[in-house]
């Protein structure tokens, strides 16, 4: 893909949104400020090792494209990615594969 | 005089100083001028884009991007000539997570806009949707543009 080399037919402001990235034992959580979107115009793509957010504000007067790409590792299960959009903030939950989640091992005395 | 000029042009150490921070200086200047252009007020630089006030003839409109805020965290007061917008966001980490990256900052935004003509405070509409606050501030009748027909005289 050489999307960068293609010229746009319509000028749009390109914005790299501010993000927070958190991690706990079971998931990575990516939080992005992307105000003014219609939820159906938000794209969250997981193509390991790449994770990409791409969203467009379809406006006649001021179209905006938000994009941000991250490198994530193989601990992420691409089938278990959930995203929610509220108050202009996108939260993407990237669950870790079961094999990479900590498991409590009981120690038995013999 | 001529000799002195050529002395200056042949001064190689000046140009060769490698640690002169041209790039960062330029970035710094760009940043400063960028803020001047947008008229950054207190706290405004924490917003991803400055609120925009527009004159649409019969009304003014104001659009402010305030991601992550609910209507309770926005304080708006309006008089016939001045609108004051206050908004505060506290960046908080969800419990039980460790942070790898924190770019979404807290902000405390407060700004007043003085309008060039009077508006009707009773008719102001404010709407918050997907983190974007949109205000519609209808002008009083006297301040609305009036079309004047031109009659030709023969």
XYZ file of C-alpha atoms in Angstrom:
264
model
C 0.000 0.000 0.000
C 1.383 3.349 -0.977
C -1.433 5.497 0.325
C 1.014 8.219 1.287
C 2.071 8.728 -2.296
C -1.400 9.149 -3.641
C -2.791 12.614 -3.872
C -6.086 13.351 -2.292
C -9.003 14.397 -4.396
C -10.316 16.497 -1.573
C -8.248 18.441 0.893
C -8.802 17.281 4.441
C -7.018 18.243 7.593
C -4.992 15.283 8.756
C -4.746 14.990 12.477
C -2.769 12.551 14.584
C -5.055 12.345 17.610
C -3.706 12.416 21.133
C -3.792 8.979 22.721
C -3.289 7.317 26.066
C -2.165 3.702 26.145
C -2.713 1.558 29.198
C -2.088 -2.064 29.958
C -3.290 -4.500 32.555
C -3.023 -8.254 32.864
C -5.685 -9.000 30.298
C -5.572 -6.210 27.729
C -4.081 -3.129 26.143
C -6.356 -0.108 26.239
C -5.933 2.677 23.697
C -7.848 5.894 24.354
C -7.969 8.564 21.636
C -9.454 12.057 21.442
C -11.386 12.060 18.172
C -14.279 14.522 18.510
C -17.065 15.091 16.017
C -17.300 11.663 14.421
C -20.173 9.568 13.299
C -19.407 6.170 14.891
C -19.804 4.449 11.545
C -16.907 6.479 10.136
C -14.436 5.111 12.660
C -12.127 2.355 11.505
C -10.066 0.240 13.872
C -7.762 -2.150 12.039
C -5.653 -4.874 13.544
C -3.191 -6.430 11.166
C -0.407 -7.691 13.393
C 2.014 -6.271 14.194
C 0.113 -3.173 13.152
C -2.793 -1.547 14.890
C -4.388 1.435 13.177
C -7.077 3.939 13.958
C -8.533 5.758 10.988
C -11.577 7.968 11.150
C -13.056 10.681 8.985
C -15.187 13.665 9.801
C -17.378 14.092 6.760
C -17.952 17.780 6.611
C -18.343 20.002 3.594
C -16.612 22.932 5.202
C -13.956 21.196 7.257
C -13.263 17.531 6.505
C -10.833 15.896 8.897
C -8.992 12.593 8.818
C -7.701 11.206 12.091
C -5.049 8.519 11.732
C -2.616 6.885 14.062
C -0.735 3.624 13.645
C 0.979 1.607 16.348
C 3.101 -1.454 16.488
C 1.711 -4.013 18.867
C 3.155 -7.424 19.520
C 1.866 -10.928 19.047
C 0.358 -11.013 22.496
C -2.762 -9.380 21.077
C -5.593 -11.589 19.914
C -6.849 -9.919 16.719
C -10.202 -11.645 17.053
C -10.912 -10.042 20.370
C -10.720 -6.327 19.816
C -13.526 -4.147 21.100
C -14.058 -0.449 20.523
C -16.470 2.046 21.987
C -17.054 5.722 21.195
C -18.453 8.169 23.712
C -18.276 11.966 24.102
C -15.779 12.184 21.256
C -13.394 9.707 22.855
C -12.570 6.338 21.305
C -11.598 3.448 23.591
C -10.145 0.346 22.013
C -9.677 -2.758 24.121
C -7.106 -5.145 22.682
C -7.312 -8.413 24.569
C -4.172 -10.435 25.098
C -4.024 -13.990 23.854
C -4.752 -16.507 26.573
C -1.194 -17.848 26.475
C 0.182 -14.458 27.463
C -2.124 -13.778 30.330
C -0.735 -14.495 33.736
C -2.115 -17.681 35.201
C -2.004 -18.497 38.824
C -0.285 -21.772 39.438
C -1.018 -23.550 42.668
C 1.984 -24.891 44.426
C 1.298 -28.174 46.087
C 3.380 -29.553 48.789
C 4.133 -33.216 48.608
C 35.643 48.403 3.494
C 35.763 45.896 0.699
C 38.578 44.077 2.381
C 36.672 43.869 5.599
C 33.631 42.439 3.867
C 35.632 39.684 2.292
C 37.144 38.977 5.673
C 33.695 38.370 7.010
C 32.639 36.129 4.190
C 35.710 34.043 4.712
C 34.918 33.378 8.333
C 34.412 29.630 8.197
C 34.111 28.721 11.861
C 30.873 30.611 12.236
C 29.000 28.598 9.673
C 30.550 25.367 10.802
C 29.345 25.455 14.386
C 27.370 22.225 14.479
C 25.518 22.667 17.723
C 23.536 25.726 16.652
C 19.988 24.576 17.291
C 18.425 25.753 14.045
C 15.801 23.045 13.786
C 14.570 23.230 17.334
C 14.652 27.015 17.265
C 12.509 27.022 14.191
C 10.074 24.572 15.736
C 9.892 26.743 18.797
C 9.202 29.832 16.705
C 6.592 28.009 14.650
C 4.919 26.915 17.817
C 4.943 30.438 19.251
C 3.650 32.055 16.096
C 1.083 29.322 15.644
C -0.290 30.136 19.044
C -0.346 33.835 18.307
C -2.298 33.230 15.154
C -4.878 31.180 16.935
C -5.000 33.685 19.763
C -4.295 31.154 22.476
C -5.831 32.083 25.787
C -5.304 30.493 29.156
C -5.523 26.755 28.821
C -6.489 26.898 25.207
C -3.353 25.242 23.945
C -4.427 22.046 25.664
C -7.386 21.832 23.304
C -6.688 20.050 20.063
C -8.081 22.999 18.145
C -9.157 26.458 19.199
C -12.896 27.191 19.309
C -14.143 28.993 16.242
C -16.623 31.824 16.242
C -18.379 32.573 12.989
C -20.776 35.244 11.839
C -23.499 33.599 9.793
C -25.640 36.661 9.125
C -28.655 36.236 11.377
C -26.638 34.486 14.097
C -23.152 33.782 15.381
C -22.029 30.205 15.790
C -19.296 28.842 17.986
C -17.810 25.389 17.645
C -15.510 23.969 20.297
C -13.976 20.517 20.410
C -14.156 19.226 23.967
C -13.571 15.469 23.798
C -14.293 13.485 26.922
C -16.538 16.065 28.531
C -20.149 15.631 29.469
C -22.572 18.544 29.611
C -22.089 18.778 33.385
C -18.442 19.711 32.954
C -19.168 22.632 30.667
C -20.144 25.974 32.092
C -21.602 28.478 29.685
C -22.916 31.961 30.436
C -24.344 34.376 27.927
C -25.232 38.061 27.975
C -26.315 40.235 25.075
C -22.705 40.895 24.096
C -20.455 38.382 25.840
C -20.290 34.603 25.951
C -18.125 32.904 28.535
C -17.153 29.278 28.150
C -15.477 27.260 30.867
C -14.590 23.622 30.654
C -12.383 21.376 32.657
C -11.083 17.908 32.008
C -9.090 15.823 34.404
C -6.887 13.213 32.790
C -7.333 10.103 34.821
C -5.928 6.650 34.427
C -8.334 3.725 34.673
C -7.813 1.749 37.818
C -5.560 -1.286 37.725
C -3.770 -0.315 34.532
C -0.216 0.865 34.016
C 0.277 3.733 31.589
C 2.553 3.421 28.570
C 1.672 6.709 26.970
C -0.134 9.770 28.253
C -0.833 12.359 25.598
C -4.380 13.253 26.504
C -3.807 15.996 29.000
C -5.975 17.613 31.601
C -7.180 21.005 30.585
C -8.894 23.871 32.188
C -10.292 26.176 29.595
C -11.878 29.535 30.242
C -12.526 32.177 27.665
C -14.887 35.033 26.996
C -15.876 36.183 23.551
C -17.110 39.675 23.002
C -19.550 39.861 20.146
C -19.610 42.774 17.729
C -23.397 43.009 17.804
C -26.090 42.187 20.325
C -27.603 38.745 20.527
C -30.745 37.506 22.221
C -29.554 35.490 25.243
C -32.959 33.797 25.532
C -32.664 32.252 22.107
C -29.176 30.785 22.431
C -28.976 27.098 21.627
C -26.157 24.939 22.920
C -25.671 21.378 21.799
C -23.000 18.871 22.759
C -22.542 15.889 20.491
C -19.625 13.472 20.214
C -17.349 15.847 22.100
C -18.188 18.878 19.979
C -20.011 21.829 21.490
C -21.994 23.899 19.009
C -23.592 27.194 19.959
C -26.059 29.174 17.945
C -26.398 32.764 19.081
C -29.174 34.558 17.176
C -28.681 38.284 16.744
C -31.341 40.728 17.916
C -33.594 41.877 15.100
C -31.892 45.275 14.758
C -28.529 43.635 14.262
C -29.622 41.228 11.572
C -28.606 41.994 8.040
C -31.317 43.598 6.019
C -31.573 43.411 2.312
C -32.078 46.765 0.673
C -33.456 46.768 -2.814
C -31.860 49.109 -5.267
C -34.099 51.050 -7.563
C -32.700 52.406 -10.747
C -33.648 55.908 -11.789
C -33.912 56.747 -15.399
